[in-house]
PDB file of C-alpha atoms and ligand atoms in Angstrom:
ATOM      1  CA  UNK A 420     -18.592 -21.993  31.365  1.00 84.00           C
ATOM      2  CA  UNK A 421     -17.423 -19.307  28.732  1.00 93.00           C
ATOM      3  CA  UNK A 422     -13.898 -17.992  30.202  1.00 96.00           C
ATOM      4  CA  UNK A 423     -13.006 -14.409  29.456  1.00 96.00           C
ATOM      5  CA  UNK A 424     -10.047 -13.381  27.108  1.00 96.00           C
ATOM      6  CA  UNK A 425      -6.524 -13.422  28.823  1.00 94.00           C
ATOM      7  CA  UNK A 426      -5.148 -10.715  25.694  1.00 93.00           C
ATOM      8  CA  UNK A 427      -8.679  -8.257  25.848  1.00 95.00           C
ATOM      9  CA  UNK A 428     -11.568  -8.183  23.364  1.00 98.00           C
ATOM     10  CA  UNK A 429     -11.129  -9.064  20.089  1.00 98.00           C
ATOM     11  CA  UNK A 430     -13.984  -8.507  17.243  1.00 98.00           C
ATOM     12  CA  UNK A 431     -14.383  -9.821  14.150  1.00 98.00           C
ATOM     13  CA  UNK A 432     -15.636  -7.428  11.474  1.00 98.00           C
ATOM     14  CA  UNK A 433     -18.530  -9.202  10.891  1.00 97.00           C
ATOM     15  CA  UNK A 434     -20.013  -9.266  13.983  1.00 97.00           C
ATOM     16  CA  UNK A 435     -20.416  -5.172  13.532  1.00 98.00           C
ATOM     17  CA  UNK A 436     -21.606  -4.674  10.147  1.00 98.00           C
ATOM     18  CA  UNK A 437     -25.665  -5.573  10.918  1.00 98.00           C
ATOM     19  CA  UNK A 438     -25.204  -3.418  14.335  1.00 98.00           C
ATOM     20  CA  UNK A 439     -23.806  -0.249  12.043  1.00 98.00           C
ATOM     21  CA  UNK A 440     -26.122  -1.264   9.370  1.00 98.00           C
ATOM     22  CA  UNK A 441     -29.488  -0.995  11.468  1.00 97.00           C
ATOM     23  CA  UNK A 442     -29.715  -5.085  10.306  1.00 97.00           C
ATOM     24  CA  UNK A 443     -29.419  -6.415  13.545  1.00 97.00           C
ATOM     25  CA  UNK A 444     -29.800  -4.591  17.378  1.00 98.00           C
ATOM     26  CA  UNK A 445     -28.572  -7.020  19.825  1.00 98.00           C
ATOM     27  CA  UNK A 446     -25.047  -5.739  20.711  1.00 98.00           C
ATOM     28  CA  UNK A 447     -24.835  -7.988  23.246  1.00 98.00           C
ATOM     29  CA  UNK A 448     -24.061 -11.303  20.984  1.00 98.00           C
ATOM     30  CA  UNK A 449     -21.016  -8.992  19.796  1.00 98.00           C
ATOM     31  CA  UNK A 450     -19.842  -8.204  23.331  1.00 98.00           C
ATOM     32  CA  UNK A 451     -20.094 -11.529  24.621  1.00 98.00           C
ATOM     33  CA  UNK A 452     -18.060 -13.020  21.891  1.00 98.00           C
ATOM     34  CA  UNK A 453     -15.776 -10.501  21.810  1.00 98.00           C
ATOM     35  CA  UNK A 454     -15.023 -11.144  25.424  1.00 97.00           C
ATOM     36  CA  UNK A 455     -14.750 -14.901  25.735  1.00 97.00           C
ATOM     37  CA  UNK A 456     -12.457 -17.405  24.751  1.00 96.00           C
ATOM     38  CA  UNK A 457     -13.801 -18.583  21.731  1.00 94.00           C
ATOM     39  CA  UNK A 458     -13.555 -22.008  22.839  1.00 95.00           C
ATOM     40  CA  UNK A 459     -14.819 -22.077  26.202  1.00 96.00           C
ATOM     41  CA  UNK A 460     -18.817 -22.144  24.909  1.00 96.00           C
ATOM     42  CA  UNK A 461     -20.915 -23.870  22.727  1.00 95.00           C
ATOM     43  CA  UNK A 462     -22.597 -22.710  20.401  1.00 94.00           C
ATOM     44  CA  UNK A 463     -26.012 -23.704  18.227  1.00 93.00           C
ATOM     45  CA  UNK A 464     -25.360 -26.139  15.560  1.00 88.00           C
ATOM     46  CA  UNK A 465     -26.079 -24.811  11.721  1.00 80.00           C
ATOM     47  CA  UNK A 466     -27.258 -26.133   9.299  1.00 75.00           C
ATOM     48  CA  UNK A 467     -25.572 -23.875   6.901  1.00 77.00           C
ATOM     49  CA  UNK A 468     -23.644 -25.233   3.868  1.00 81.00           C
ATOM     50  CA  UNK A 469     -20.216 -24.129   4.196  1.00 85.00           C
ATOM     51  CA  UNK A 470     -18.381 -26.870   1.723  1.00 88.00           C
ATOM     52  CA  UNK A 471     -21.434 -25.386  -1.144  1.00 91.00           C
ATOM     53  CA  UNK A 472     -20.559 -21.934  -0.102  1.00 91.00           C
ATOM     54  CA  UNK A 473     -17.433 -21.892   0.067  1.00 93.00           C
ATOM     55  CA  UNK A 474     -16.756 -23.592  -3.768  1.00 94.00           C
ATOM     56  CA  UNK A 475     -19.106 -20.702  -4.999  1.00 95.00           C
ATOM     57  CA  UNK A 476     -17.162 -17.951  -2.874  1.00 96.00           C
ATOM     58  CA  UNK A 477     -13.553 -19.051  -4.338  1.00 96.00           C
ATOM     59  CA  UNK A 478     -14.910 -19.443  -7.493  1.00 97.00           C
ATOM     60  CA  UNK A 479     -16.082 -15.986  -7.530  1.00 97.00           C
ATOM     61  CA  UNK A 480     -13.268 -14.506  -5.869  1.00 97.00           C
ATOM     62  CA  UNK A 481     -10.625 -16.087  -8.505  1.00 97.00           C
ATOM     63  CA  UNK A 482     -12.682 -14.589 -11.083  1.00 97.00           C
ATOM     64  CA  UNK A 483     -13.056 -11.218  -9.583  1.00 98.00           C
ATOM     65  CA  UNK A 484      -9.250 -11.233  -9.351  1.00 98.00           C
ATOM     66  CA  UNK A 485      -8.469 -12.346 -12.908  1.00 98.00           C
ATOM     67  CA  UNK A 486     -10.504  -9.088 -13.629  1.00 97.00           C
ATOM     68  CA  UNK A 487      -8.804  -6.610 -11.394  1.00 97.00           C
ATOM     69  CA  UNK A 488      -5.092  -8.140 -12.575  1.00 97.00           C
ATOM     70  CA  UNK A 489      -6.723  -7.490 -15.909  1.00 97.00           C
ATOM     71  CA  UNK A 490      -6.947  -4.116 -15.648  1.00 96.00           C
ATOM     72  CA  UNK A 491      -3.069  -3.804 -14.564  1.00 96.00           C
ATOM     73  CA  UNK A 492      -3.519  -4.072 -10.871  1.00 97.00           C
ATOM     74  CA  UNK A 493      -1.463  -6.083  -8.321  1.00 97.00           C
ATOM     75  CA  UNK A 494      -3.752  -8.093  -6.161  1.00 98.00           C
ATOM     76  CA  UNK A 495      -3.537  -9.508  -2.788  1.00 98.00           C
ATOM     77  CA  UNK A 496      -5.911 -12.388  -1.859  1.00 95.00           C
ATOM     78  CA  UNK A 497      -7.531 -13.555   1.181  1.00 86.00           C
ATOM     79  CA  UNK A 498      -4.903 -15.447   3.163  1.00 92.00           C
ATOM     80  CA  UNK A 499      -2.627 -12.275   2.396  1.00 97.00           C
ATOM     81  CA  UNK A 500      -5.064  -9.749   3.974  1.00 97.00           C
ATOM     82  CA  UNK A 501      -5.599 -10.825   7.420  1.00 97.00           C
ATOM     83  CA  UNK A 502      -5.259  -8.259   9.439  1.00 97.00           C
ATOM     84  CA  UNK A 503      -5.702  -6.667  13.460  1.00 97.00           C
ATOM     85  CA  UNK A 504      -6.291  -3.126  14.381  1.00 97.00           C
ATOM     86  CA  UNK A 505      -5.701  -2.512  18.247  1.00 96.00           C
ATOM     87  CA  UNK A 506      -7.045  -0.018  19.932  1.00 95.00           C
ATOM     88  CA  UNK A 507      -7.637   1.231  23.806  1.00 95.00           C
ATOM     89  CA  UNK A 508     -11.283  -0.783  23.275  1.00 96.00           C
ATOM     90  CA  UNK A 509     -10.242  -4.114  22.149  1.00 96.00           C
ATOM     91  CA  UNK A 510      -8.784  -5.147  18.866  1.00 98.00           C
ATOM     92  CA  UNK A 511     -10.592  -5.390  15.212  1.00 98.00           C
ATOM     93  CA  UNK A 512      -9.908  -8.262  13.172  1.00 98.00           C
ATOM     94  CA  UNK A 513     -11.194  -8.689   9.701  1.00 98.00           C
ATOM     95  CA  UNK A 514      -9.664 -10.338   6.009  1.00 98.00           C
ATOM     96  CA  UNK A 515     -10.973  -8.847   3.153  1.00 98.00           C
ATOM     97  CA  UNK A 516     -11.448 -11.044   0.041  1.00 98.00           C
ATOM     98  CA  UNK A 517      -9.163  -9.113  -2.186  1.00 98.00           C
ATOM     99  CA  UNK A 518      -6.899  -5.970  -2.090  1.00 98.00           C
ATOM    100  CA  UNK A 519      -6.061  -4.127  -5.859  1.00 98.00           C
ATOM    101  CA  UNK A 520      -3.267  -2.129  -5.591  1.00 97.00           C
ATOM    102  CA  UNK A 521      -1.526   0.462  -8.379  1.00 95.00           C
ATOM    103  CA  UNK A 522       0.647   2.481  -7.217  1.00 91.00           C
ATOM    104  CA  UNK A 523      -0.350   4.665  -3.871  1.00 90.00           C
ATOM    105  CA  UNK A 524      -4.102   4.050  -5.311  1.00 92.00           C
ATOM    106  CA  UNK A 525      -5.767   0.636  -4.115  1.00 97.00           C
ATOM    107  CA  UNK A 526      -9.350  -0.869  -4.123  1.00 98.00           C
ATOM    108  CA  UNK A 527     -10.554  -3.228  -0.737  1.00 98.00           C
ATOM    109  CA  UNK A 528     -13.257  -5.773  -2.924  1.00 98.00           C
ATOM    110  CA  UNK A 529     -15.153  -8.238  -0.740  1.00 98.00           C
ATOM    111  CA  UNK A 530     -17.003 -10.646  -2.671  1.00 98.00           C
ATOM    112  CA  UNK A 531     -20.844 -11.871  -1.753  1.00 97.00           C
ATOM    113  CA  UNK A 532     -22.437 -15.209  -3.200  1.00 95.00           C
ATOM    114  CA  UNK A 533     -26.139 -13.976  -1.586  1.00 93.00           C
ATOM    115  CA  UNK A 534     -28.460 -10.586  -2.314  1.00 96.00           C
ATOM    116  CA  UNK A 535     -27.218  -7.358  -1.803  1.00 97.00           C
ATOM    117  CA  UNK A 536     -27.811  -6.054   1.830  1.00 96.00           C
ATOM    118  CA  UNK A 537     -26.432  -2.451   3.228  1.00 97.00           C
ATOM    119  CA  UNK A 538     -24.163  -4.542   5.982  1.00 98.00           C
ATOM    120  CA  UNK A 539     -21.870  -5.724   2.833  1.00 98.00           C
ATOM    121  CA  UNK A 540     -21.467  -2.223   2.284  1.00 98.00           C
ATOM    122  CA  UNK A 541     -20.628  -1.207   5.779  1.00 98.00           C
ATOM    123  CA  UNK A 542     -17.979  -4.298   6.171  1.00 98.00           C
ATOM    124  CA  UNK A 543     -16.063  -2.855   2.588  1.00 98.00           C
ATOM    125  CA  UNK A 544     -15.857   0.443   4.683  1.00 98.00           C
ATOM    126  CA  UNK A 545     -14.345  -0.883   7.688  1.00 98.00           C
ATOM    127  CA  UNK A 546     -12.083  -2.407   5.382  1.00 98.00           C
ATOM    128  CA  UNK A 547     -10.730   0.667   3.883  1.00 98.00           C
ATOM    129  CA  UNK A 548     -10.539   2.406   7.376  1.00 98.00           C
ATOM    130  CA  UNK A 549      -9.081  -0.515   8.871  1.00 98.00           C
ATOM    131  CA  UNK A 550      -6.375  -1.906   6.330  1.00 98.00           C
ATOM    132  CA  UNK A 551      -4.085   1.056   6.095  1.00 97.00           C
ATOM    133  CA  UNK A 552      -3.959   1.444   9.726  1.00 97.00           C
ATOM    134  CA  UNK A 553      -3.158  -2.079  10.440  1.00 97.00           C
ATOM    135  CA  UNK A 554      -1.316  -3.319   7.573  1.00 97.00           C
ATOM    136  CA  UNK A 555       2.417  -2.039   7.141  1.00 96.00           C
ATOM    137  CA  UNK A 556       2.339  -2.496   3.259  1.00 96.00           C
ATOM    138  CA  UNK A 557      -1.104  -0.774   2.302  1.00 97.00           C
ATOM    139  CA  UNK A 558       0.240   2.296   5.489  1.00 96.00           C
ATOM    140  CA  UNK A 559      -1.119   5.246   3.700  1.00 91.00           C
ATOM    141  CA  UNK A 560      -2.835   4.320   1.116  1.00 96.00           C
ATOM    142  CA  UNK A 561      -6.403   5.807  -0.020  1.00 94.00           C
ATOM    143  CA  UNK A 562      -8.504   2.990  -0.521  1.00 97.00           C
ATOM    144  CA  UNK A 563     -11.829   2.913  -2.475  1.00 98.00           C
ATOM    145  CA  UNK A 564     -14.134  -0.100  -2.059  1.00 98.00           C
ATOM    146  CA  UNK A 565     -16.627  -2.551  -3.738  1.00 98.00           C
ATOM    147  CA  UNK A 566     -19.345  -4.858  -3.110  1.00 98.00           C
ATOM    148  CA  UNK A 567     -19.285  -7.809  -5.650  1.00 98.00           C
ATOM    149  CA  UNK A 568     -21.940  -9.653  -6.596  1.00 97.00           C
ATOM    150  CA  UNK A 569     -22.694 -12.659  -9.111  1.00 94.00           C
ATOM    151  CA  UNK A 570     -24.196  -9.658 -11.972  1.00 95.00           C
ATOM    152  CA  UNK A 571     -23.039  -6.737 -10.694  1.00 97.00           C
ATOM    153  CA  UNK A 572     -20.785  -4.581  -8.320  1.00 98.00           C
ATOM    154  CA  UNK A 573     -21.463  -1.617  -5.576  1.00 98.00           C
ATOM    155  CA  UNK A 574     -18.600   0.647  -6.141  1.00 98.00           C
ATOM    156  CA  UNK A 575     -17.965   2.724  -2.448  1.00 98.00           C
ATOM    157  CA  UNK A 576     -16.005   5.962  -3.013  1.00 98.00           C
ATOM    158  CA  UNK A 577     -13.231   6.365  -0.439  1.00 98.00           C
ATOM    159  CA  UNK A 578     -15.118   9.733   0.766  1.00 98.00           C
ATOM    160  CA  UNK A 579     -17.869   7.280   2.452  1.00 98.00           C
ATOM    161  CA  UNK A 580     -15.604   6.548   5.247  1.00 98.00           C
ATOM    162  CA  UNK A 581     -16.001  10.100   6.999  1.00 98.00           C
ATOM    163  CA  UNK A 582     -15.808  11.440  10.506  1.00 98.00           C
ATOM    164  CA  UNK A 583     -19.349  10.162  10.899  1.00 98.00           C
ATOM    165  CA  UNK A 584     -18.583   6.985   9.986  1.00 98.00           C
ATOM    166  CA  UNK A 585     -16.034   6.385  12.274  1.00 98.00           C
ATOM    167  CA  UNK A 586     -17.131   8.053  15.140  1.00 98.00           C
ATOM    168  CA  UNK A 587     -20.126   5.587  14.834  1.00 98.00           C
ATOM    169  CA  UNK A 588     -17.682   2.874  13.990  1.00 98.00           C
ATOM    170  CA  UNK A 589     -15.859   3.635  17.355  1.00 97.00           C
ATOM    171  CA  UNK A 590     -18.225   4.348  19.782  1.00 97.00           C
ATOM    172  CA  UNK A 591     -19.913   0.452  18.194  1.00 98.00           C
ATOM    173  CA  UNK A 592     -16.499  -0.826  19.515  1.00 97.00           C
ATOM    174  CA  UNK A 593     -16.090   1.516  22.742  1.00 97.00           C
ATOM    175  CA  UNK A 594     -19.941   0.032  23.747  1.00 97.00           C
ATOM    176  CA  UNK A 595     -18.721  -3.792  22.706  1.00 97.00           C
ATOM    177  CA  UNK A 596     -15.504  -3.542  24.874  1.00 97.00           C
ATOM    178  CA  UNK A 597     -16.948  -2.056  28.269  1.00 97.00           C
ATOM    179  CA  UNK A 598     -17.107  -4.044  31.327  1.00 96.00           C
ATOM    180  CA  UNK A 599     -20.577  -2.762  30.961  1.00 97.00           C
ATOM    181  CA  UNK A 600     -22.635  -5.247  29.473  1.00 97.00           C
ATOM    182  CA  UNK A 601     -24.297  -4.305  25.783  1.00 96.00           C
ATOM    183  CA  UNK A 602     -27.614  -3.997  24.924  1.00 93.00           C
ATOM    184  CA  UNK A 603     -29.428  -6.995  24.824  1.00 96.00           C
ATOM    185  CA  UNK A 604     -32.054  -7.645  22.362  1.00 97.00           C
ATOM    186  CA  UNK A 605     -33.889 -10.884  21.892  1.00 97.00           C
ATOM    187  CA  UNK A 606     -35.957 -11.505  19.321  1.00 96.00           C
ATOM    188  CA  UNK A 607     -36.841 -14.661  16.660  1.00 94.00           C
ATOM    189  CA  UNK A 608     -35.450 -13.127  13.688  1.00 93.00           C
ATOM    190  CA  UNK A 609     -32.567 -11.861  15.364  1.00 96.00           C
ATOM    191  CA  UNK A 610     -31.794 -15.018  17.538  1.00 96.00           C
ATOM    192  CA  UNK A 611     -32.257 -17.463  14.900  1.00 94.00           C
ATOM    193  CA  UNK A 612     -28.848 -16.669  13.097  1.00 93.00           C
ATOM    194  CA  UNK A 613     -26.830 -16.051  16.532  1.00 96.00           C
ATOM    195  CA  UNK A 614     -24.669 -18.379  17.839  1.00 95.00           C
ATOM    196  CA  UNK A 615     -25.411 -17.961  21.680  1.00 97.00           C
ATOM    197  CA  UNK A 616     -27.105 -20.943  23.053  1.00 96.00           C
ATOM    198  CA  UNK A 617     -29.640 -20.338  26.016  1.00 96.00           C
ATOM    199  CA  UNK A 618     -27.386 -21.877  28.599  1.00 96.00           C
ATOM    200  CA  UNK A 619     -25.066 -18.321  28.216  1.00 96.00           C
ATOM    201  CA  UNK A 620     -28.221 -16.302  26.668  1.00 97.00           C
ATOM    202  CA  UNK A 621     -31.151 -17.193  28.629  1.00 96.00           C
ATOM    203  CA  UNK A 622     -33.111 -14.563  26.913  1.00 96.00           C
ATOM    204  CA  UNK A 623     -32.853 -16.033  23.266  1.00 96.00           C
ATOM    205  CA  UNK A 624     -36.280 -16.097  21.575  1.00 94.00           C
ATOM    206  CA  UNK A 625     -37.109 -19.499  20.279  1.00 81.00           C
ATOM    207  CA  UNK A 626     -38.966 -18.897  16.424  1.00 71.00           C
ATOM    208  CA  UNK A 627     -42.476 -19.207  16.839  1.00 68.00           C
ATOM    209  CA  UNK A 628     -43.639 -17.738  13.738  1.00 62.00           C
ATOM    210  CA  UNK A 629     -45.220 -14.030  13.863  1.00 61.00           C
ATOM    211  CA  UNK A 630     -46.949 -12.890  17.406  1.00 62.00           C
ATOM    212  CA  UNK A 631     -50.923 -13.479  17.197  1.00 66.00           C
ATOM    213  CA  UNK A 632     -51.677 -10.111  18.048  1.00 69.00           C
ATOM    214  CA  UNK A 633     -55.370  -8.537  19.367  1.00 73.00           C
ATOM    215  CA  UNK A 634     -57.667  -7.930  16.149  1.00 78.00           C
ATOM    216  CA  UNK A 635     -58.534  -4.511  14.716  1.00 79.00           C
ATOM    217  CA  UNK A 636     -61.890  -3.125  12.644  1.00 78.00           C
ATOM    218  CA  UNK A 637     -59.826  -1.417  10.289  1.00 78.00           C
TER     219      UNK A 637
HETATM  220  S1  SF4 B1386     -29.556 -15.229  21.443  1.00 71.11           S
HETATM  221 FE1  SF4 B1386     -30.710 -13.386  20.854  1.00 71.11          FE
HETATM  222  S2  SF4 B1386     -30.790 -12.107  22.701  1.00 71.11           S
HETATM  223 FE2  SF4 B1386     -29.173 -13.649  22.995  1.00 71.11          FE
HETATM  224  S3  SF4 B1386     -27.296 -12.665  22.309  1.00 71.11           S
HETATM  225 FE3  SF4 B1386     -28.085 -13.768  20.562  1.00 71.11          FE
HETATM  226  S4  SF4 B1386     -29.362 -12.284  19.432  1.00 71.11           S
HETATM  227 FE4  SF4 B1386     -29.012 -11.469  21.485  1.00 71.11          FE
END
C-alpha cells in the first residue's frame, strides 16, 4: 500500500509541464506521486528504451555544450544542476540539462531527442523561474531559455516567465499539494503513459482503440 511522504510533497518538474501545457488533464497522477513514498507502489512496467535514449540524450547534450562553451560561456551540466525549490505547497524538484552562464547573464537549455511539443517549452520556463530561486550560485540571475532539438532550437525570452505564468505555475502546485484530492481524469491516451497501476487507480482506462460511436447522415 502506497505510504504517504514523512518530509511533504515533493514534484518533479516533469510531472507539471503536460498539466500547464493543456497536454495532459489528469492532475491526479501528479498529486498522488507527489504524495507517496516513491517506493511504497508499483508501478506499470515500460517498455521504453532508456539505455537507446539515454546514449542519444548525452550525445546531444555534450554537443550542445561544446557549442555554448564555444561561444565563451561557462557551462554547468546535468549532475551540477539538480536542484529543490520549497515552498508552503510542497517542494519542486527539477535538473535541467545544461546551465550557460556569462557574467550576471545565463541561458537554462534542456535538450529533447523526440518532436517538438509545447510541454518542452513550459519545463525550460520552470527552469528559469525555478533555478535562481533555488540555487545559491545562479541567486539573481536573469535567465533566458531554449528548447534543443536534433536540427534546430526554440529560443524562450526571459520575459515568457510573467505574472501569468507563475500564478498558473503556483496555483498547478497549490491544487497538487492539498489534502484535497486532484482532478482525476481517466482516459486511454492519457493512462497509457502513466505510471499508476489499477490497484492505486482503479479508474485507469485500459486502450481499446477509438470509442465506436452512434452513426451520423452527414
Ligand atoms: S491511470 Fe489514468 S486516471 Fe489514473 S492517475 Fe493515471 S492518468 Fe489519471
Amino acid at each position: 500500500m502506497a505510504k504517504l511522504r514523512r518530509d511533504g510533497c515533493y514534484f518533479w518538474v516533469t510531472w507539471l509541464t503536460r498539466l500547464l501545457a493543456g497536454e495532459d488533464a489528469c492532475e491526479w497522477s501528479a498529486w498522488f506521486r507527489g504524495r507517496h513514498d516513491s517506493r511504497s507502489w508499483d508501478r506499470v512496467p515500460g517498455d521504453f528504451d532508456q539505455a537507446g535514449w539515454q546514449m542519444a540524450h548525452t550525445a546531444m547534450v555534450n554537443e550542445t555544450r561544446e557549442r555554448w562553451e564555444g561561444l565563451d560561456h561557462k557551462v554547468f551540466t546535468e549532475r551540477q544542476n539538480g536542484f529543490s525549490l520549497r515552498g508552503n505547497a510542497g517542494t519542486l524538484g527539477g535538473r535541467p540539462d545544461l546551465i550557460a552562464r556569462t557574467g550576471d547573464s545565463g541561458t537554462v537549455i534542456d535538450v529533447k531527442t523526440g518532436k517538438p511539443n509545447p510541454a518542452h517549452v513550459v519545463q525550460v520556463m520552470i527552469y528559469m523561474y525555478a533555478v535562481p530561486r533555488a540555487m545559491g550560485r545562479h541567486q539573481g540571475v536573469v535567465f533566458n531559455g531554449q528548447v534543443a532539438y536534433g536540427d534546430h532550437v526554440v529560443d524562450v525570452p526571459a520575459d515568457a516567465v510573467d505574472g501569468l505564468f507563475v500564478e498558473r505555475l503556483s496555483g498547478l502546485v497549490s491544487r497538487l499539494g492539498s489534502d484535497a484530492a486532484a482532478r482525476r481524469v481517466p482516459s486511454p491516451g492519457e493512462c497509457r503513459f502513466c505510471p499508476i497501476t489499477a490497484a492505486d487507480c482503479p479508474e485507469r482506462a485500459e486502450d481499446e482503440g477509438p470509442e465506436q460511436g452512434l452513426t451520423t447522415d452527414f
